[in-house]
């Protein structure tokens, strides 16, 4: 099931600030609840937060959880209190789930003693900075009216030193139309942040954003597109989350930020008094907008997750206004940030107050990046597979920037780079990277929280397949150590593990020196099974990957041996029927569209999921081979179309051609040839500019399939 658990918690540890930013949503907007909050969170409240989070992580079996220390200004809590908070959170959560600790700060008072705490607990630091001195000081002055710029730069220089560089998470910049966008971007990139976030000023229909200096109807899009052009000139050297998210969704991928896209909200906020609230940005809507009535002393996070306000932000397309649902770019903008939709008349049932800007931004990026030539993957299944693995390599490199500061993560990246440089070993690395849920785990790490243990397991699995001599060690947050494409070892308890690989095999050790040799089939080791069939590659049956829960239907728990045997028998029969009735299936365009079978609960329909790589197919544990054979052509076409969209441009984003391609592929997959001809005819009559070269080739292929079947 697509996971809508709470994955991120903003923990307010200090409710006051040493700056007087006039655009701050906490102090300068409708909600003024900060005035009644305790200035500093108490140790008792921290303990209760940690207890509630531990309960929730255990009940939900969360592999990782991100806690963001926030304010006000969190550094005002002091280094000693920060250490107490981090220690308590780590004590309760680390045995259950990988804890990703972060802090968002203005950086003004960042000192070496703070950084010593952050190094001890691996706390990643994001700093707010609005550009060069002139841009930053337009709003970000201290309470005496003095510039904060030099003090923030000193903080960033501390983060850029070798001992702290791995803690440097990125820069947060609020858009101001009065500033030169290129000058702002150049000032930020000069500080070499791992990532930049450009944030639209918090506004609603009741309190619209500041107008631009000219008469443009979309001044915020114009401002951001100037930065996009500069970013392109720089070779996209530093990730910009807004742009990365739009580019991802235009290719059919997931949103990478709460402010854009249709991904469900996974955020909770805990105030200094222990109150559990919705997203902080709602403070800009009206007084009390984020409130739920819950607190950590009387309620758990499971109750919070069921609050109507939380559920409203997890409904995807059904949760946006009718105007947004009919918009061709809704999958990219997602109706905008929830708070920005508010009006007194209709509540949040509106497009974003930035609607025109978001449409212009998405369209502007789409026009700039649309490749109108013909991409090789449309001709050849092998090329498509190669292109998908290449995309995963890009994700892997992006995630590595976050883990390389950790010695274990750095060693894992060195192992992966060494395997990639060896042609013989690279083929084994490709096999692991092609596993569909590797892409899922990397994408989630980019969105946060970072799953370092998964990154380590990925490197270990690739080394095992390549038989590359290496030893990798890391802290395993749960008892189940899953090695992608290989299997699962159930450990006696969480803690330190080492995977040692030699040319003769591999063994796994824990922190107490206990050893398991998977090749000797110990009871604690459960390998993944495959299903072979004549004329095609084996199918992997994966009922263990913790990232496989990305289907509309719930996944089945790991199958008992007898149930797994029956399931494999049904799959073997399906492959036999496929070879009898479609003997050239594995040689055509749809080869490789199904490589990994995930057992779903009984009665579930066969389905692909969301946010995984090419090849995953969810199938009910009690499926019938004839039924799977019937729907497989449609599923394979959907999978190929989604993979092509991740790889190449088929049409300018948001136009009618995209929907027609979906409909044509679906009708052909279902054997509805008359409907397919009608849709393909409409597609053919569109202006030539509505399809790229790749899209035109795909349309011709669909016509060819129609002629072959219909004729």
XYZ file of C-alpha atoms in Angstrom:
711
model
C 0.000 0.000 0.000
C 1.285 3.467 -0.801
C 2.684 4.624 2.539
C 1.037 7.697 4.097
C 2.654 7.299 7.518
C 4.078 10.252 9.397
C 7.720 10.266 8.281
C 8.840 13.742 9.396
C 8.350 15.535 12.702
C 9.167 19.208 13.181
C 10.079 19.583 16.858
C 9.878 23.150 18.173
C 12.537 23.403 20.865
C 12.553 27.216 21.278
C 9.612 29.483 20.464
C 11.450 32.828 20.240
C 13.862 34.205 17.639
C 16.842 36.572 17.559
C 15.884 37.964 14.136
C 12.883 40.106 13.212
C 12.163 38.899 9.663
C 9.098 40.767 8.454
C 7.982 37.844 6.252
C 8.052 35.216 9.031
C 4.908 33.065 9.148
C 5.362 32.330 12.874
C 5.389 35.899 14.171
C 4.071 38.112 11.359
C 0.989 36.260 10.083
C -2.526 35.424 11.275
C -1.696 32.808 13.921
C -0.158 34.302 17.066
C -0.194 31.185 19.249
C 3.554 31.524 19.873
C 2.795 34.174 22.487
C 1.233 31.575 24.803
C 3.850 28.853 24.252
C 6.700 28.053 26.650
C 9.891 29.715 25.485
C 11.907 26.484 25.679
C 10.764 22.879 25.481
C 11.136 20.993 28.772
C 13.000 17.726 29.252
C 9.718 16.092 30.275
C 8.120 17.116 26.969
C 11.128 15.848 25.018
C 10.913 12.482 26.783
C 7.216 12.243 25.979
C 7.804 13.161 22.323
C 10.496 10.477 22.074
C 8.203 7.920 23.727
C 5.291 8.673 21.401
C 7.507 8.577 18.328
C 9.040 5.273 19.413
C 5.563 3.778 19.837
C 4.508 5.008 16.422
C 7.698 3.876 14.652
C 7.394 0.426 16.209
C 3.686 0.028 15.423
C 4.128 1.257 11.840
C 7.410 -0.640 11.388
C 9.057 2.521 10.059
C 12.495 1.940 8.589
C 13.430 5.584 9.150
C 12.085 8.742 10.741
C 13.192 12.345 10.314
C 13.078 14.785 13.244
C 13.747 18.441 12.400
C 14.742 20.685 15.313
C 13.020 23.996 14.750
C 11.801 27.229 16.313
C 11.672 30.196 16.584
C 15.415 29.864 16.485
C 16.469 26.433 17.796
C 20.096 27.406 18.502
C 18.806 29.665 21.299
C 18.144 26.481 23.282
C 21.917 26.230 23.807
C 24.382 23.453 23.077
C 23.809 21.593 26.364
C 20.035 21.423 25.903
C 20.468 20.462 22.248
C 22.657 17.566 23.317
C 20.069 16.405 25.857
C 17.336 16.516 23.206
C 19.384 14.626 20.607
C 20.490 12.038 23.158
C 16.926 11.323 24.283
C 15.595 11.026 20.739
C 18.485 8.749 19.777
C 18.106 6.603 22.897
C 14.447 5.857 22.230
C 14.309 5.792 18.433
C 17.618 4.388 17.181
C 16.891 0.802 18.331
C 13.631 0.894 16.345
C 14.145 3.067 13.280
C 16.955 4.885 11.476
C 16.833 8.371 13.016
C 17.561 11.261 10.663
C 18.159 14.336 12.835
C 18.123 17.776 11.209
C 17.982 21.402 12.277
C 16.678 24.489 10.457
C 18.364 27.642 11.737
C 19.171 31.218 10.794
C 22.773 30.393 11.736
C 23.393 33.710 13.496
C 24.612 32.135 16.745
C 26.073 28.879 15.391
C 29.227 28.059 17.373
C 31.752 25.201 17.580
C 30.024 23.790 20.685
C 26.783 23.430 18.707
C 28.672 21.682 15.928
C 30.302 19.270 18.374
C 26.799 18.130 19.364
C 25.738 17.885 15.732
C 28.788 15.766 14.871
C 28.080 13.452 17.801
C 24.509 12.777 16.670
C 24.834 13.338 12.910
C 22.498 16.356 12.869
C 22.230 17.852 9.356
C 22.076 21.662 9.266
C 19.997 23.805 6.882
C 20.437 27.584 7.034
C 18.094 30.365 5.929
C 19.778 32.953 3.705
C 18.077 35.142 1.106
C 21.096 35.866 -1.116
C 23.806 38.516 -1.048
C 23.950 41.205 1.648
C 21.477 43.561 -0.043
C 18.963 40.775 -0.713
C 19.296 39.147 2.696
C 19.065 42.378 4.680
C 15.886 43.455 2.956
C 13.993 41.301 5.481
C 16.425 39.377 7.692
C 17.564 41.976 10.261
C 18.048 41.348 13.959
C 15.887 42.927 16.645
C 18.158 45.979 16.741
C 17.772 46.494 13.006
C 21.290 45.239 12.245
C 22.387 43.081 9.332
C 22.538 39.333 9.937
C 24.473 38.612 6.740
C 28.056 38.453 8.026
C 27.088 36.300 11.007
C 25.256 33.844 8.747
C 28.252 33.624 6.407
C 30.493 32.833 9.393
C 28.146 29.980 10.291
C 28.270 28.623 6.754
C 32.064 28.799 6.727
C 32.090 26.689 9.901
C 29.900 24.135 8.133
C 32.191 24.068 5.110
C 35.257 23.030 7.117
C 36.364 19.399 6.561
C 35.198 18.179 9.976
C 31.711 19.659 9.533
C 31.111 19.474 5.789
C 29.032 16.291 6.108
C 26.580 18.195 8.342
C 25.941 20.935 5.763
C 22.492 20.122 4.362
C 21.552 23.176 2.319
C 20.253 26.734 2.111
C 16.667 27.992 2.325
C 15.880 31.186 0.411
C 12.586 33.110 0.397
C 11.770 34.661 -2.971
C 11.640 38.471 -3.074
C 10.811 40.054 -6.424
C 12.750 43.184 -5.479
C 15.986 41.182 -5.586
C 17.936 40.288 -8.723
C 17.285 36.526 -9.105
C 20.581 35.743 -10.825
C 22.566 37.702 -8.229
C 20.729 35.831 -5.465
C 21.437 32.451 -7.055
C 25.090 33.237 -7.703
C 25.545 34.369 -4.098
C 24.046 31.124 -2.811
C 25.908 28.792 -5.174
C 29.194 30.492 -4.240
C 28.690 28.994 -0.771
C 28.621 25.466 -2.276
C 25.530 24.172 -0.489
C 24.505 20.542 -1.069
C 21.051 21.846 -2.014
C 19.063 25.075 -2.398
C 15.355 25.520 -1.679
C 13.586 28.569 -3.108
C 10.437 29.269 -1.093
C 7.494 31.381 -2.208
C 6.449 33.948 0.436
C 3.599 32.566 2.533
C 0.389 34.133 1.229
C -3.312 33.354 0.833
C -6.250 34.703 -1.165
C -6.995 36.890 1.878
C -3.407 38.109 2.090
C -2.016 37.982 -1.484
C 1.721 37.963 -2.223
C 3.558 41.237 -2.882
C 3.093 42.282 -6.529
C 5.950 42.450 -8.978
C 7.622 45.685 -10.077
C 6.226 45.436 -13.637
C 2.931 44.427 -15.213
C 3.638 40.692 -15.629
C 0.761 38.416 -14.617
C 3.282 35.802 -13.417
C 6.147 37.696 -11.726
C 7.149 34.834 -9.409
C 7.426 32.389 -12.299
C 9.456 34.950 -14.258
C 11.819 35.362 -11.283
C 12.304 31.624 -10.792
C 12.721 30.918 -14.508
C 15.619 33.374 -14.645
C 17.261 31.284 -11.946
C 16.380 28.096 -13.832
C 18.168 29.425 -16.919
C 21.208 30.286 -14.807
C 21.053 26.844 -13.175
C 21.044 25.236 -16.622
C 24.050 27.337 -17.666
C 25.872 26.073 -14.569
C 25.144 22.472 -15.540
C 22.698 21.958 -12.655
C 25.767 21.665 -10.453
C 23.883 22.215 -7.191
C 20.450 20.595 -6.741
C 17.516 23.017 -6.495
C 14.584 21.180 -4.976
C 11.821 23.181 -6.700
C 13.335 22.568 -10.125
C 14.210 18.940 -9.394
C 10.625 18.300 -8.295
C 9.113 19.821 -11.439
C 11.542 17.889 -13.635
C 10.718 14.670 -11.771
C 6.946 15.047 -12.083
C 7.158 16.091 -15.732
C 8.836 12.731 -16.355
C 6.130 10.872 -14.443
C 8.181 10.633 -11.251
C 7.244 11.685 -7.710
C 7.172 15.147 -6.207
C 10.242 16.003 -4.131
C 8.722 18.745 -1.985
C 5.544 19.368 0.013
C 5.054 22.644 -1.895
C 4.527 20.901 -5.255
C 2.949 17.694 -6.523
C 0.295 15.327 -5.230
C 2.337 13.256 -2.769
C 0.536 12.770 0.578
C 1.663 14.912 3.489
C 3.839 12.972 5.943
C 4.550 15.808 8.393
C 3.668 16.508 12.036
C 4.692 19.513 14.149
C 5.234 19.359 17.918
C 5.220 22.727 19.693
C 7.248 23.592 22.804
C 4.247 22.745 25.018
C 3.875 19.291 23.427
C 0.931 20.211 21.208
C 0.782 18.145 18.002
C -0.122 20.340 15.053
C -0.328 20.297 11.293
C 2.171 21.994 8.983
C 3.550 25.282 10.303
C 2.772 27.049 7.032
C -0.935 26.932 7.947
C -0.251 29.704 10.468
C -0.451 32.083 7.530
C -4.119 31.161 6.864
C -5.950 32.099 10.062
C -5.478 32.019 13.811
C -5.525 28.409 15.008
C -5.368 26.871 11.523
C -2.677 24.255 12.369
C -4.292 23.185 15.659
C -5.646 19.664 16.188
C -6.382 19.632 19.917
C -3.843 16.831 20.362
C -0.714 16.767 22.509
C 1.970 14.194 23.264
C 0.818 13.747 26.868
C -2.674 12.551 25.955
C -2.402 11.432 22.328
C -0.188 9.404 20.027
C 0.897 10.066 16.467
C -1.490 7.390 15.195
C -4.384 9.545 16.414
C -2.829 12.607 14.808
C -2.466 10.745 11.490
C -6.235 10.196 11.503
C -7.121 13.866 12.046
C -9.383 15.229 9.260
C -6.944 18.036 8.490
C -4.111 15.547 8.027
C -6.215 13.204 5.911
C -7.273 16.129 3.704
C -3.649 16.536 2.633
C -3.282 12.838 1.773
C -6.035 12.533 -0.833
C -3.881 13.215 -3.877
C -5.864 14.422 -6.884
C -9.142 14.117 -4.961
C -7.827 16.598 -2.407
C -7.390 19.560 -4.767
C -10.014 21.944 -6.129
C -12.098 21.220 -9.226
C -10.111 23.883 -11.074
C -6.876 22.073 -10.259
C -8.224 18.635 -11.180
C -8.908 19.853 -14.718
C -5.492 21.510 -15.108
C -2.942 19.718 -17.323
C -0.017 20.473 -14.969
C -1.700 19.385 -11.719
C 0.660 16.429 -11.254
C 3.581 18.853 -11.189
C 2.157 21.703 -9.112
C -0.283 19.623 -7.036
C -2.435 22.670 -6.382
C 0.505 24.352 -4.658
C 1.256 24.440 -0.944
C -1.894 23.681 1.035
C -1.724 26.909 3.072
C -1.534 29.023 -0.079
C -4.998 27.830 -1.175
C -6.888 29.429 1.707
C -9.750 31.905 1.337
C -12.322 32.939 3.924
C -15.163 31.985 1.578
C -14.081 28.487 0.480
C -11.455 27.460 3.005
C -8.760 25.428 1.239
C -10.968 24.404 -1.702
C -9.199 26.760 -4.106
C -6.219 26.755 -6.425
C -3.070 28.261 -4.959
C -2.911 32.033 -4.736
C 0.183 31.453 -6.919
C -1.835 29.439 -9.468
C -0.875 31.479 -12.536
C 2.780 31.545 -11.469
C 2.908 27.796 -10.854
C 1.358 27.079 -14.258
C 3.829 29.428 -15.951
C 6.744 27.907 -14.028
C 5.859 24.326 -14.970
C 5.141 25.260 -18.587
C 8.329 27.324 -18.779
C 10.498 24.497 -17.466
C 8.731 21.987 -19.713
C 9.345 24.084 -22.812
C 13.002 24.557 -21.904
C 13.754 20.886 -21.309
C 11.524 19.130 -23.851
C 13.754 17.093 -26.145
C 12.038 16.844 -29.515
C 14.386 14.331 -31.112
C 14.054 10.542 -31.132
C 15.424 8.631 -28.129
C 16.917 5.171 -28.686
C 14.898 3.449 -25.887
C 11.691 3.736 -27.933
C 13.151 1.296 -30.480
C 14.712 -1.306 -28.221
C 13.833 -2.895 -24.869
C 17.508 -3.294 -24.032
C 18.100 0.425 -24.548
C 15.113 1.181 -22.330
C 16.516 -1.049 -19.595
C 19.916 0.649 -19.897
C 18.315 4.101 -19.686
C 16.381 3.131 -16.542
C 19.532 1.887 -14.826
C 21.295 5.082 -15.858
C 18.564 7.093 -14.127
C 19.073 5.053 -10.956
C 22.816 5.738 -11.182
C 22.012 9.449 -11.199
C 19.819 9.039 -8.117
C 22.563 7.019 -6.443
C 25.107 9.776 -7.028
C 22.695 12.356 -5.616
C 22.035 10.327 -2.471
C 25.752 9.670 -2.036
C 26.295 13.386 -1.407
C 24.283 12.998 1.802
C 25.982 9.825 3.050
C 29.613 10.426 2.084
C 30.171 12.533 5.206
C 29.614 9.392 7.261
C 32.728 7.140 7.161
C 30.653 4.015 6.488
C 28.649 5.758 3.773
C 31.835 7.093 2.197
C 33.298 3.585 2.066
C 30.097 2.233 0.494
C 30.268 4.910 -2.201
C 33.921 3.993 -2.885
C 32.881 0.350 -3.295
C 30.086 1.288 -5.703
C 32.414 3.517 -7.733
C 35.007 0.733 -7.915
C 32.420 -1.786 -9.115
C 31.134 0.654 -11.712
C 34.646 1.179 -13.096
C 35.196 -2.565 -13.625
C 33.302 -3.761 -16.748
C 32.839 -7.269 -15.354
C 31.631 -6.054 -11.959
C 29.463 -3.291 -13.452
C 27.079 -5.873 -14.901
C 26.417 -7.189 -11.385
C 25.976 -3.656 -10.073
C 23.471 -3.019 -12.870
C 21.485 -6.070 -11.808
C 21.081 -4.650 -8.313
C 20.348 -1.116 -9.539
C 17.697 -2.492 -11.903
C 15.744 -3.926 -8.971
C 12.627 -1.716 -9.043
C 12.613 -0.802 -5.355
C 16.187 0.471 -5.364
C 14.831 3.512 -7.202
C 12.053 3.785 -4.597
C 14.492 3.847 -1.686
C 16.772 6.405 -3.351
C 13.885 8.725 -4.197
C 12.628 8.595 -0.617
C 16.109 9.338 0.684
C 16.234 12.410 -1.543
C 12.941 13.595 -0.072
C 14.128 12.694 3.432
C 14.795 11.093 5.778
C 18.060 9.573 4.587
C 18.142 5.756 4.846
C 21.869 5.143 5.230
C 21.450 1.480 6.176
C 19.667 0.818 2.864
C 22.485 2.557 0.975
C 24.980 0.297 2.755
C 22.929 -2.835 2.032
C 22.714 -1.864 -1.637
C 26.506 -1.588 -1.886
C 26.924 -4.883 -0.029
C 24.490 -6.680 -2.360
C 26.320 -5.400 -5.441
C 29.659 -6.539 -3.991
C 28.215 -9.985 -3.204
C 26.949 -10.411 -6.764
C 30.285 -9.244 -8.201
C 32.258 -11.372 -5.687
C 34.337 -8.270 -5.008
C 36.501 -8.599 -1.862
C 35.258 -5.971 0.569
C 34.051 -5.513 4.144
C 31.284 -3.021 4.885
C 30.015 -2.235 8.372
C 27.137 -0.092 9.586
C 24.473 0.341 12.249
C 21.398 -1.686 11.319
C 18.250 -0.046 12.794
C 16.030 -3.138 12.729
C 16.417 -6.882 13.080
C 15.758 -7.616 9.412
C 18.793 -6.998 7.227
C 17.571 -7.034 3.633
C 20.111 -7.249 0.803
C 18.410 -6.166 -2.453
C 17.903 -9.043 -4.953
C 19.444 -11.556 -2.506
C 17.458 -12.077 0.678
C 16.950 -11.248 4.342
C 18.902 -12.113 7.475
C 16.943 -11.917 10.736
C 19.355 -10.657 13.384
C 19.048 -11.361 17.121
C 18.769 -7.608 17.716
C 19.455 -4.314 15.915
C 22.977 -2.929 16.043
C 26.306 -3.068 14.275
C 26.626 -5.465 11.329
C 29.409 -6.272 8.886
C 29.155 -7.919 5.488
C 32.421 -9.503 4.380
C 32.687 -10.562 0.732
C 35.349 -12.822 -0.737
C 35.695 -14.632 -4.031
C 34.291 -17.734 -2.287
C 31.140 -16.145 -0.905
C 30.077 -13.799 1.856
C 29.370 -13.831 5.553
C 27.552 -11.491 7.917
C 28.688 -10.637 11.452
C 26.971 -8.688 14.194
C 28.498 -6.537 16.928
C 28.885 -9.539 19.237
C 30.903 -11.535 16.737
C 28.122 -13.933 15.725
C 28.474 -15.107 12.123
C 26.097 -16.242 9.406
C 27.167 -17.653 6.042
C 24.191 -17.363 3.645
C 25.752 -19.912 1.290
C 25.347 -22.528 4.024
C 21.617 -21.691 4.279
C 21.439 -20.912 8.016
C 17.951 -20.784 9.501
C 18.161 -17.002 9.981
C 18.837 -16.428 6.249
C 15.851 -16.318 3.882
C 16.877 -16.021 0.214
C 14.600 -14.537 -2.419
C 13.125 -17.079 -4.817
C 13.002 -16.974 -8.606
C 10.715 -18.554 -11.178
C 12.290 -19.813 -14.381
C 10.529 -20.496 -17.674
C 11.670 -21.456 -21.167
C 12.300 -18.549 -23.495
C 12.614 -15.814 -20.900
C 14.660 -14.555 -17.957
C 13.767 -15.699 -14.434
C 11.278 -13.683 -12.416
C 12.266 -12.606 -8.916
C 9.632 -13.101 -6.210
C 10.210 -10.347 -3.656
C 8.042 -10.535 -0.563
C 10.627 -8.935 1.736
C 11.894 -5.595 0.402
C 10.800 -2.949 2.958
C 10.287 -0.483 0.081
C 7.875 -2.715 -1.845
C 4.809 -1.114 -0.201
C 4.068 1.246 -3.079
C 0.968 -0.420 -4.511
C -2.656 0.636 -4.102
C -3.367 -2.722 -2.439
C -1.537 -3.837 0.728
C 1.405 -6.174 0.221
C 1.319 -9.634 1.749
C 3.728 -10.360 4.607
C 6.662 -12.666 3.797
C 5.150 -15.973 2.699
C 5.498 -19.231 4.561
C 7.417 -21.899 2.651
C 4.276 -23.820 1.665
C 2.453 -20.674 0.504
C 5.510 -19.546 -1.422
C 5.682 -22.914 -3.187
C 2.046 -22.599 -4.314
C 2.622 -18.997 -5.426
C 5.685 -19.993 -7.460
C 3.749 -22.852 -9.034
C 1.057 -20.423 -10.210
C 3.691 -18.095 -11.629
C 5.333 -20.986 -13.466
C 1.987 -21.905 -14.986
C 1.463 -18.298 -16.086
C 4.865 -18.287 -17.789
C 4.034 -21.561 -19.546
C 0.751 -20.118 -20.832
C 2.542 -16.964 -21.922
C 5.117 -18.927 -23.895
C 2.363 -21.023 -25.507
C 0.117 -18.138 -26.539
C 2.627 -15.305 -26.967
C 5.895 -17.103 -27.756
C 7.821 -13.977 -28.785
C 6.747 -11.901 -25.797
C 10.214 -11.740 -24.240
C 11.775 -10.543 -27.500
C 9.548 -7.544 -28.273
C 9.073 -4.009 -27.006
C 7.604 -5.312 -23.760
C 10.547 -7.489 -22.749
C 11.699 -6.606 -19.245
C 8.499 -4.815 -18.301
C 7.886 -7.479 -15.638
C 10.950 -8.703 -13.743
C 9.884 -8.715 -10.089
C 6.674 -10.126 -8.627
C 5.414 -8.803 -5.285
C 2.743 -10.865 -3.496
C -0.263 -8.740 -2.476
C -3.085 -9.642 -0.111
C -5.663 -12.155 -1.305
C -8.174 -10.808 -3.803
C -6.081 -7.849 -4.990
C -6.061 -7.087 -8.708
C -2.744 -7.335 -10.592
C -1.192 -3.866 -10.614
C 1.851 -1.706 -10.989
C 2.680 0.697 -8.177
C 3.840 4.279 -7.809
C 7.401 5.522 -7.434
C 9.240 2.309 -8.309
C 11.470 1.436 -11.228
C 10.655 -0.638 -14.291
C 9.710 -4.266 -13.707
C 7.598 -4.449 -10.532
C 4.214 -6.177 -10.648
C 1.966 -6.729 -7.645
C -0.073 -9.950 -7.747
C -2.499 -11.367 -5.168
C -1.269 -14.431 -3.303
C -4.330 -16.311 -4.594
C -4.208 -15.099 -8.215
C -5.361 -17.291 -11.098
C -2.881 -17.727 -13.976
C -5.549 -17.201 -16.653
C -6.621 -13.898 -15.086
C -3.035 -12.639 -14.849
C -2.449 -13.644 -18.455
C -5.534 -11.662 -19.491
C -4.457 -8.364 -17.892
C -0.711 -8.698 -18.494
C -0.735 -7.009 -21.947
C -2.299 -3.856 -20.506
C 0.028 -3.823 -17.497
C 3.087 -4.297 -19.696
C 2.040 -1.394 -21.932
C 1.461 0.837 -18.923
C 4.869 -0.100 -17.524
C 6.658 0.562 -20.813
C 4.893 3.891 -21.277
C 5.821 4.988 -17.741
C 9.446 3.938 -18.283
C 9.653 5.796 -21.593
C 8.323 8.918 -19.894
C 11.035 8.686 -17.244
C 13.612 8.399 -20.010
C 12.496 10.674 -22.833
C 9.969 13.321 -23.812
C 6.974 11.959 -25.711
C 5.134 15.275 -25.891
C 5.233 18.711 -24.279
C 3.989 18.199 -20.714
C 0.321 18.817 -20.072
C -1.023 18.592 -23.628
C -3.750 16.334 -25.007
C -1.276 13.949 -26.658
C -0.196 12.497 -23.321
C -3.705 11.393 -22.398
C -4.302 9.978 -25.878
C -1.146 7.852 -25.662
C -2.368 6.494 -22.318
C -5.788 5.657 -23.752
C -4.424 4.044 -26.911
C -2.033 1.800 -24.976
C -4.805 0.835 -22.556
C -7.308 -0.038 -25.285
C -4.745 -2.139 -27.153
C -3.817 -3.944 -23.946
C -7.480 -4.763 -23.306
C -8.082 -5.891 -26.898
C -10.478 -2.984 -27.569
C -9.309 -2.380 -31.126
C -12.142 -0.136 -32.315
C -11.617 2.239 -29.388
C -7.852 2.098 -29.961
C -8.296 3.096 -33.618
C -10.513 6.037 -32.656
C -7.961 7.346 -30.145
C -4.990 6.775 -32.455
C -6.799 8.633 -35.227
C -7.356 11.604 -32.916
C -3.684 11.444 -31.960
C -2.626 11.408 -35.614
C -4.733 14.487 -36.402
C -3.075 16.617 -33.719
C -0.601 19.293 -34.879
C 2.874 17.847 -35.372
C 4.219 19.974 -32.509
C 2.050 18.036 -30.029
C 4.368 14.998 -30.237
C 8.138 14.850 -30.026
C 10.094 12.570 -32.339
C 10.024 9.834 -29.689
C 6.280 10.291 -29.208
C 5.672 10.066 -32.954
C 7.630 6.794 -33.148
C 5.635 5.410 -30.223
C 2.349 6.389 -31.892
C 3.470 4.608 -35.068
C 4.337 1.505 -33.033
C 0.875 1.529 -31.461
C -0.661 1.777 -34.938
C 1.505 -1.184 -35.935
C 0.231 -3.237 -32.994
C -3.337 -2.330 -33.916
C -2.783 -3.409 -37.528
C -1.152 -6.675 -36.465
C -3.943 -7.602 -34.051
C -6.883 -6.136 -35.937
C -5.747 -7.255 -39.334
